[in-house]
CSV table of C-alpha atoms and ligand atoms in Angstrom, one decimal:
chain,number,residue,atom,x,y,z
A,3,UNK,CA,41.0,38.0,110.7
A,4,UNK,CA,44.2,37.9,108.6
A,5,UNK,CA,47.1,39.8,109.7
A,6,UNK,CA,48.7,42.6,107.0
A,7,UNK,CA,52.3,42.4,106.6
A,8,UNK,CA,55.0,43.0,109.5
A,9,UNK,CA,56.2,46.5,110.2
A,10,UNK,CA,59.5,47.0,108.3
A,11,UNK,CA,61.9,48.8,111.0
A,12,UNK,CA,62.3,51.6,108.3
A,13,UNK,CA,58.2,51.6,108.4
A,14,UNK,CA,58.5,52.0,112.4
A,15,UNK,CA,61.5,54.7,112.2
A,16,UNK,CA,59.3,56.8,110.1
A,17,UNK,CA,56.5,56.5,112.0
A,18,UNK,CA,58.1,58.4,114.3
A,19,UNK,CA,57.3,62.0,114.5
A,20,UNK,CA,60.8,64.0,115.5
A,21,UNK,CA,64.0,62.3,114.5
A,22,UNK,CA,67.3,63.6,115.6
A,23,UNK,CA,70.2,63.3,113.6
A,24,UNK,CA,73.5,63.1,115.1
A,25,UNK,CA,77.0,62.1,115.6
A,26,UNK,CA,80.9,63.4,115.8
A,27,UNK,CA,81.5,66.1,112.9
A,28,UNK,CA,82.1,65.3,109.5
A,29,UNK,CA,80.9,61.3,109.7
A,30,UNK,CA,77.7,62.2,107.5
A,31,UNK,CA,75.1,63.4,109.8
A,32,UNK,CA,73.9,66.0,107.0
A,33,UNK,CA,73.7,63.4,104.1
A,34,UNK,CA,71.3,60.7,106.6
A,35,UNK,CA,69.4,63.5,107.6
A,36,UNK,CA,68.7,64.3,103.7
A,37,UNK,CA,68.6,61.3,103.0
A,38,UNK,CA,66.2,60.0,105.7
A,39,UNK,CA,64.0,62.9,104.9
A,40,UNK,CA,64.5,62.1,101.1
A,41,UNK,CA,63.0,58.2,102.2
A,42,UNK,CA,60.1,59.9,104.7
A,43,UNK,CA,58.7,62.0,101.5
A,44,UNK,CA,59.0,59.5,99.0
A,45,UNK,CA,56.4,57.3,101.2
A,46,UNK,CA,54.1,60.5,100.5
A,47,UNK,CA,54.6,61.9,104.6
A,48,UNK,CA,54.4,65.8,105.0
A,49,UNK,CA,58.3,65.9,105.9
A,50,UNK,CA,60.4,68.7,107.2
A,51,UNK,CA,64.2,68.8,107.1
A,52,UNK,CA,65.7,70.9,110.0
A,53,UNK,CA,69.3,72.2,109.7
A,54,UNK,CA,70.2,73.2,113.5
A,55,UNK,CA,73.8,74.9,112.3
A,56,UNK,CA,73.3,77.5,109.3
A,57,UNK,CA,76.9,76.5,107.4
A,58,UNK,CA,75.1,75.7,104.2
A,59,UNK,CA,75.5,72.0,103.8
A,60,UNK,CA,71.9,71.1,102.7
A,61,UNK,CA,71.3,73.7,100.4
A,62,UNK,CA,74.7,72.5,98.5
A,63,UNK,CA,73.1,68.8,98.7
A,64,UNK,CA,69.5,69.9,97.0
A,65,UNK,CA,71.0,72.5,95.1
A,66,UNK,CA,68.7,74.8,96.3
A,67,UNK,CA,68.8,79.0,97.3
A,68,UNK,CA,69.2,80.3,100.5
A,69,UNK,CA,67.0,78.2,103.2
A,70,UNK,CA,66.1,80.1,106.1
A,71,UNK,CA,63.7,80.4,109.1
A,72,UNK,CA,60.7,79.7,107.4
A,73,UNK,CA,60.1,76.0,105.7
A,74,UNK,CA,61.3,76.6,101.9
A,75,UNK,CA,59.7,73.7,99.5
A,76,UNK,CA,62.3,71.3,98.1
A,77,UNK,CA,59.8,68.9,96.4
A,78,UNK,CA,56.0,67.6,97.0
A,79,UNK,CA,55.9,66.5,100.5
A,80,UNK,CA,59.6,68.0,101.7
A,81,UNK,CA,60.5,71.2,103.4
A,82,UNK,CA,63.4,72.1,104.6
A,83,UNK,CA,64.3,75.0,107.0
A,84,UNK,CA,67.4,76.7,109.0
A,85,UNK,CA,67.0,76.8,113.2
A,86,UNK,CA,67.4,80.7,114.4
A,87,UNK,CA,67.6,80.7,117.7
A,88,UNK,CA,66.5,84.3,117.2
A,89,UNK,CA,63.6,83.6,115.1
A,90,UNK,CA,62.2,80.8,117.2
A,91,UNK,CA,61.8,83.5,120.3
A,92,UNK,CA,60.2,86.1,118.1
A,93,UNK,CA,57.6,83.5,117.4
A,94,UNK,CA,57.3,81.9,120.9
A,95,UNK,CA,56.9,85.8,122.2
A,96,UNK,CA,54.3,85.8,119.0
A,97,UNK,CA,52.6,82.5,120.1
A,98,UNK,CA,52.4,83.0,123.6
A,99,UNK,CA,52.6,86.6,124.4
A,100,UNK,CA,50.6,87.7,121.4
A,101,UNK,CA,54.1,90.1,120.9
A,102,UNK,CA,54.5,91.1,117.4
A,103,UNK,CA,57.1,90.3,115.1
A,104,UNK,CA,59.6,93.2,115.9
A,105,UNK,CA,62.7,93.4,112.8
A,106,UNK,CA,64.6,93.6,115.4
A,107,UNK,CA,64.3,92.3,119.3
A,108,UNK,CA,66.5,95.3,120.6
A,109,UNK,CA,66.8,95.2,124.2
A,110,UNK,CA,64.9,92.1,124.9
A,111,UNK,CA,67.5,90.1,122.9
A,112,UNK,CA,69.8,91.7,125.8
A,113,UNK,CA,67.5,90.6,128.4
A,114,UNK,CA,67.0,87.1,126.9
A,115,UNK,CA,70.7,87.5,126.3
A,116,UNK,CA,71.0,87.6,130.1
A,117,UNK,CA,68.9,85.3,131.4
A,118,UNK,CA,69.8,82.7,128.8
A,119,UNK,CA,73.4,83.0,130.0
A,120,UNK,CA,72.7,82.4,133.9
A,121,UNK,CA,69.9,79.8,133.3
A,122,UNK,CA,71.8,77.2,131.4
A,123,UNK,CA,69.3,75.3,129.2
A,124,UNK,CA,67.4,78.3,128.4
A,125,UNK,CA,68.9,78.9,125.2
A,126,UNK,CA,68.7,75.2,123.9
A,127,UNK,CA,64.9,74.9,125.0
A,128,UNK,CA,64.3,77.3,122.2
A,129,UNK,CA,65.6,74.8,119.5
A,130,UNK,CA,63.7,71.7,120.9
A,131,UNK,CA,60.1,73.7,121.9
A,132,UNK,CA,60.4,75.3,118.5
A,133,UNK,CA,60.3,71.6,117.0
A,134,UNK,CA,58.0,70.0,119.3
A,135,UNK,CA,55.6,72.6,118.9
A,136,UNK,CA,55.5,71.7,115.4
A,137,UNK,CA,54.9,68.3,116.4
A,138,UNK,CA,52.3,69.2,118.4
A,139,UNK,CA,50.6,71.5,116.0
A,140,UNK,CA,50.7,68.5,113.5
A,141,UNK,CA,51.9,70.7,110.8
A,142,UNK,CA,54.0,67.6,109.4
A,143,UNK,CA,54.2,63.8,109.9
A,144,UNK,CA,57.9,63.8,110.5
A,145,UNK,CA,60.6,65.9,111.4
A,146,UNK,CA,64.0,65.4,110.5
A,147,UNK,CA,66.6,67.2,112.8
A,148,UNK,CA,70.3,67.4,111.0
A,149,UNK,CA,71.5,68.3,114.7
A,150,UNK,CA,73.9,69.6,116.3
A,151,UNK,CA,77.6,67.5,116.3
A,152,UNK,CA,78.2,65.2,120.0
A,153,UNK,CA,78.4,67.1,122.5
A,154,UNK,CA,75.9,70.4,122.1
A,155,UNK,CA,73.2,67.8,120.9
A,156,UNK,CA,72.8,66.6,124.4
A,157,UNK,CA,72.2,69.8,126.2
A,158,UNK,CA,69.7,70.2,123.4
A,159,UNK,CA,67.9,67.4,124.5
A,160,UNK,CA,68.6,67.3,128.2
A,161,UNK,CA,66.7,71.1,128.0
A,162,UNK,CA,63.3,70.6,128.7
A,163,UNK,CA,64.1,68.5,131.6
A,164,UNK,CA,66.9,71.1,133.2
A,165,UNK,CA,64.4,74.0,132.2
A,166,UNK,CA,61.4,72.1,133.8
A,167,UNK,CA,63.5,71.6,137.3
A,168,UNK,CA,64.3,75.2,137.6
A,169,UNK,CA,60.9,76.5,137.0
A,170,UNK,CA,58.1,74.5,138.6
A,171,UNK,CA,55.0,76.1,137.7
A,172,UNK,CA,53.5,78.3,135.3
A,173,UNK,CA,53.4,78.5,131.7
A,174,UNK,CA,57.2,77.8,131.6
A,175,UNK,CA,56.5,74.6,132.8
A,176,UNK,CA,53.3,73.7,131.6
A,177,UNK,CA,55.1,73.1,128.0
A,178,UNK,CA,58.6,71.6,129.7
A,179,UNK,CA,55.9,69.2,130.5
A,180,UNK,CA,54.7,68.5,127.0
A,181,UNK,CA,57.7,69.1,125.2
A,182,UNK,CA,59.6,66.3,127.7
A,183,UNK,CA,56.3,64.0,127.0
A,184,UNK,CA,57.5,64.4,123.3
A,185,UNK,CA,60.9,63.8,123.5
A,186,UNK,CA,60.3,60.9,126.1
A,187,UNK,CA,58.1,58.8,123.7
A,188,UNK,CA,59.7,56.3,122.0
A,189,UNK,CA,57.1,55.8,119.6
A,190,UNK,CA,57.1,59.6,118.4
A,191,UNK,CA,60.8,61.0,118.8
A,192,UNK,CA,64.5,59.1,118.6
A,193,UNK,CA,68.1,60.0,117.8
A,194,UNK,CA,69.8,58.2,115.0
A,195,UNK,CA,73.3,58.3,115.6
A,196,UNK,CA,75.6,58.2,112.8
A,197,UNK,CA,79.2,56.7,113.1
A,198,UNK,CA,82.0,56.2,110.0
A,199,UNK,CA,83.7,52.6,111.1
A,200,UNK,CA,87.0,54.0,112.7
A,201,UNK,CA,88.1,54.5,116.3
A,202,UNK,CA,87.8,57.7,117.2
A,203,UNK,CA,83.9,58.0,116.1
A,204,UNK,CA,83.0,54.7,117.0
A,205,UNK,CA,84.7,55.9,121.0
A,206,UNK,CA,82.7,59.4,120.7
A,207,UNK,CA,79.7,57.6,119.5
A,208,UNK,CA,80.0,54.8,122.5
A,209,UNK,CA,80.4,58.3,124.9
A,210,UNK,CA,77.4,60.1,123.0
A,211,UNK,CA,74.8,56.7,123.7
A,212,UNK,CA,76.4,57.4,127.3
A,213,UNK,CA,75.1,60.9,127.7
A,214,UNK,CA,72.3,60.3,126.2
A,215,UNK,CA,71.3,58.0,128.3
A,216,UNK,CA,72.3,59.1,131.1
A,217,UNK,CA,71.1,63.0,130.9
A,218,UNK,CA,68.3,62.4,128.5
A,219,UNK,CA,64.6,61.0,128.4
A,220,UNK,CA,64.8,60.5,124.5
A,221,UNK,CA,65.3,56.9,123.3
A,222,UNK,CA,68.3,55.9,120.4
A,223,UNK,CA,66.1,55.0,117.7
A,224,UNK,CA,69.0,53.9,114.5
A,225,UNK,CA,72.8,53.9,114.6
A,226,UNK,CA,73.5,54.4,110.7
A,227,UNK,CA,77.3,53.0,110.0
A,228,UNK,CA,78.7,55.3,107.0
A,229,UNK,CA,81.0,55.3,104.4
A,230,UNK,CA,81.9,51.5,105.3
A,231,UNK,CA,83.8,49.9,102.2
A,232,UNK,CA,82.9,46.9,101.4
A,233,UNK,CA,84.7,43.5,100.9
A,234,UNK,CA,85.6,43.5,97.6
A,235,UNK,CA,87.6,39.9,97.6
A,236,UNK,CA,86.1,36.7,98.9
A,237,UNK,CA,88.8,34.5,101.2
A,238,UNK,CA,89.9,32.1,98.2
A,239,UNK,CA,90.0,35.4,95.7
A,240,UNK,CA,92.4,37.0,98.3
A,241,UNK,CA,94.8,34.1,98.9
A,242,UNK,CA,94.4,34.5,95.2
A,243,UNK,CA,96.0,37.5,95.0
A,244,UNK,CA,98.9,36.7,97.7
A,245,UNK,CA,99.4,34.2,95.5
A,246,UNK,CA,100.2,35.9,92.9
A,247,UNK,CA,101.6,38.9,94.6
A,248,UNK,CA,104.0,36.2,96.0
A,249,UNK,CA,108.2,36.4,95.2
A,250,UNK,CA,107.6,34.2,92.5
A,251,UNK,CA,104.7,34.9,90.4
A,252,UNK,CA,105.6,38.7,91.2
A,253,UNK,CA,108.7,38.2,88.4
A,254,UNK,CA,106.6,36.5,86.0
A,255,UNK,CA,103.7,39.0,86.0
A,256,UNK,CA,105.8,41.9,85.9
A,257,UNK,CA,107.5,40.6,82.8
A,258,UNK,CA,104.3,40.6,81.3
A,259,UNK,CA,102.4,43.7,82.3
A,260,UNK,CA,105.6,45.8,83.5
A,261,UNK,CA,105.3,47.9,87.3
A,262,UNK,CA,101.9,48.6,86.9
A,263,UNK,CA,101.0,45.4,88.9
A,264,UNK,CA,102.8,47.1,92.5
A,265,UNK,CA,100.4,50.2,92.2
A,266,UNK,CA,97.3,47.5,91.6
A,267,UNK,CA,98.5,45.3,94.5
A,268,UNK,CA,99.0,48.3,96.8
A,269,UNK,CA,94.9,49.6,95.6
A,270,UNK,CA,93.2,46.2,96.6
A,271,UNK,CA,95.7,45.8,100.2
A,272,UNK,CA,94.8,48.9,101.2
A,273,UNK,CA,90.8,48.4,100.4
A,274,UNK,CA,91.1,44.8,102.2
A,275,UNK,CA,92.7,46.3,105.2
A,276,UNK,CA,90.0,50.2,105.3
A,277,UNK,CA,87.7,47.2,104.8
A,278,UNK,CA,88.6,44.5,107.6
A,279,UNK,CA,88.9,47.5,110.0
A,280,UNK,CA,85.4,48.7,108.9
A,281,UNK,CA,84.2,45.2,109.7
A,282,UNK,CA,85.2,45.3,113.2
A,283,UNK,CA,84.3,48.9,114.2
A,284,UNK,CA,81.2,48.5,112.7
A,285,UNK,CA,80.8,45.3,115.1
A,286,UNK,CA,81.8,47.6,118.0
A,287,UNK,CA,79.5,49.9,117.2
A,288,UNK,CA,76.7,46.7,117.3
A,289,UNK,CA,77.6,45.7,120.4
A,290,UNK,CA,78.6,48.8,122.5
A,291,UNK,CA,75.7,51.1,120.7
A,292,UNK,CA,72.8,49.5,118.5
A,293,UNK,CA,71.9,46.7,121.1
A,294,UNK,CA,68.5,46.1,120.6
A,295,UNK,CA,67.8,49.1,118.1
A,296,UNK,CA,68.6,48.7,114.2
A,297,UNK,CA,71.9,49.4,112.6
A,298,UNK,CA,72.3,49.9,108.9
A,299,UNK,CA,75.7,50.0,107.1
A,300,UNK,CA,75.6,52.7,104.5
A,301,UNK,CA,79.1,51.7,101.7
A,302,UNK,CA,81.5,54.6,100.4
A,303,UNK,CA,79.8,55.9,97.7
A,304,UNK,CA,82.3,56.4,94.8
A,305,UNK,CA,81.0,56.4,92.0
A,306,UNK,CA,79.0,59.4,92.2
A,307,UNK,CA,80.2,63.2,93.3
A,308,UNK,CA,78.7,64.8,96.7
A,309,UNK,CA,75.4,66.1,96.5
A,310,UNK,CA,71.6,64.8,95.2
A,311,UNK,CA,72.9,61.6,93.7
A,312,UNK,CA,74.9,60.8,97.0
A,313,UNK,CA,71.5,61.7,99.5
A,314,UNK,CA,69.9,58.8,96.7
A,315,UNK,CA,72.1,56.4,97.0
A,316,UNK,CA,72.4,56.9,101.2
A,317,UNK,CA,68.4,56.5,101.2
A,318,UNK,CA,68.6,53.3,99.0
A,319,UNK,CA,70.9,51.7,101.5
A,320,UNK,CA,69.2,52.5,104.6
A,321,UNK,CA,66.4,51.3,102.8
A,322,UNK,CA,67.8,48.1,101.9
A,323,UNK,CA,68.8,47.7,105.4
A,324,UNK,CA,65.6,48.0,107.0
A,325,UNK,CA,63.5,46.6,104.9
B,425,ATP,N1,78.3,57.2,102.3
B,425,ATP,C1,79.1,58.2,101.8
B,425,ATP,N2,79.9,57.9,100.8
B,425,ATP,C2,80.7,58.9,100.3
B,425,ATP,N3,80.8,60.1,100.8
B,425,ATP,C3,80.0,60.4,101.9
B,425,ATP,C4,79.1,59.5,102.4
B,425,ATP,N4,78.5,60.1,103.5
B,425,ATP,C5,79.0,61.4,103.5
B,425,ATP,N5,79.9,61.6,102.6
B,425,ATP,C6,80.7,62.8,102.4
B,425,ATP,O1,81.3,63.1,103.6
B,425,ATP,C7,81.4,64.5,103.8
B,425,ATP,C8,80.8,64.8,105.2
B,425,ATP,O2,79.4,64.5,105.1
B,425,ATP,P1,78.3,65.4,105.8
B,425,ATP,O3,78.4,66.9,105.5
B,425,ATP,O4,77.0,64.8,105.7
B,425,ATP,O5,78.8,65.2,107.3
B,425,ATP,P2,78.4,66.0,108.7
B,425,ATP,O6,78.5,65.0,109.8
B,425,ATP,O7,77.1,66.6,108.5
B,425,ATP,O8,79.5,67.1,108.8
B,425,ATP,P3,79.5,68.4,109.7
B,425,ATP,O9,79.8,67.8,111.1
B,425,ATP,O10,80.6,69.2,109.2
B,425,ATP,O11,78.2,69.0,109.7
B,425,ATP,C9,80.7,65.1,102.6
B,425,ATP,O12,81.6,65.5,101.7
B,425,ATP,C10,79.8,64.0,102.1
B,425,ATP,O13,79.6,64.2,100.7
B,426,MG,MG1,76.5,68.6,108.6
């Protein structure tokens, strides 16, 4: 029997069913999250983009109107969709309860309200059962979660384990049980955990592996590197350039092309040096968070502005550097 061609890592992340997004604020988590999503429909799977905070970002990126609760179509295969913490226990009540959709929950908001408030975990459950019973129902292949920044994303995902302790039979638990079976399998959920080659990200991303870890069953599945600039000069092209940037070339060239030369000098010293400290961050975050697991540098883009083009560009590197 011949064997058909290895599994890319890109082919095994996106067999995955629930993919968490995450990282400090501001590093790129929304762009991978498009962008992964972007990758997962292109390969024709049924793909659905979750935003977990409502600020807007992904509706900016696709260009789109207003996304809410309910999955709005951005393009054949890809939906995306707004978390509502609200929404998700009108249709759990729905679900499980047969409850009808009430406009408003009145006061059994206040009552969930309260017990939400004493029983930590309660609250976050809603966000993870909401997405595992998607899994579960098989309404998609893959989820893509733009999650919540370091540290509420754990509490997220610590839930149905926390939930499941303080409740230890009944229906309550009954899907603790199957939502944790969800998150706990590697081959079906993961967090990719985005970083920008600096130290204070790379430190929270170190702490964030930690937590996971440590108060979560879910498995790191990708640590994306962003916004990494890469070497632009070889070693001979840069003692190139010291040459000439040297006292005595300096004179010459500047009697030739005027000041303009200290402005071009400054440019390419401070790219070399974002770049040489990109280099060793991003080898921090090999050793300290990828381990085993893939990591994929994504470059500055530049020459594009923010939005479609940029979630293109993100999903050809991450392709590149999976493949
Ligand atoms: N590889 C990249 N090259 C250039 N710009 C990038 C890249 N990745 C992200 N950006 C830009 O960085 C900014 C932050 O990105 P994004 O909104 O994806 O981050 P975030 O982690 O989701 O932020 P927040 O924590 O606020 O939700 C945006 O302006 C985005 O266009
Ligand atoms: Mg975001």
């Amino acid at each position: 029997m011949t064997e058909g061609p290895a599994e890319s890592e890109l082919d095994s992340l996106l067999s995955k069913r629930l993919l968490f997004v995450t990282g400090k604020g501001g590093v790129g988590k929304t762009t991978v999250a498009a962008s992964l999503a972007w990758l997962a429909s292109s390969r024709h799977l049924r793909t659905l983009l979750c935003q977990v905070d409502a600020k807007g970002d992904l509706q900016r990126m696709f260009g789109h109107g207003h996304i809410g609760f309910q999955p709005e179509r951005l393009r054949q295969n890809l939906w995306a969709m707004t978390m509502d913490t609200e929404a998700a226990l009108q249709e759990y009540l729905k679900i499980y309860l047969r409850m009808p959709i009430m406009p408003r929950l009145g006061p059994l908001a206040k009552a969930f309200d309260f017990v939400a408030n004493a029983a930590p975990g309660v609250r976050e459950i809603l966000v993870v059962g909401k997405l595992c019973w998607e899994v579960r129902e098989d309404h998609y292949d893959i989820i893509v979660v733009d999650s919540a920044a370091s540290g509420h994303v754990v509490s997220q995902l610590a839930s149905p384990k926390g939930v499941g302790e303080l409740f230890k039979v009944g229906l309550v638990s009954d899907q603790t049980t199957w939502m944790s079976q969800i998150l706990s399998d590697p081959k079906r959920s993961g967090v990719c955990l985005v970083s920008t080659a600096e130290e204070t990200p790379v430190q929270e991303s170190i702490e964030l592996a930690e937590d996971l870890e440590n108060q979560t069953d879910i498995s790191l599945a990708l640590v994306v590197a962003n916004r990494v600039f890469p070497s632009v000069f070889s070693k001979t092209e840069g003692e190139i350039f010291e040459w000439l940037d040297s006292n005595d070339q300096r004179g010459v060239i500047e009697k030739a092309v005027g000041k303009g030369w200290d402005g071009l000098v400054e440019a390419a010293d401070l790219w070399s040096s974002i770049s040489s400290m990109n280099k060793r961050y991003v080898q921090r975050l090999r050793s300290e968070v990828a381990g085993s697991v893939p990591l994929v540098e994504v470059s500055e883009v530049i020459s594009v502005p923010a939005g479609f083009g940029l979630i293109n560009e993100v999903a050809e590197s991450i392709e590149a550097g999976l493949s």
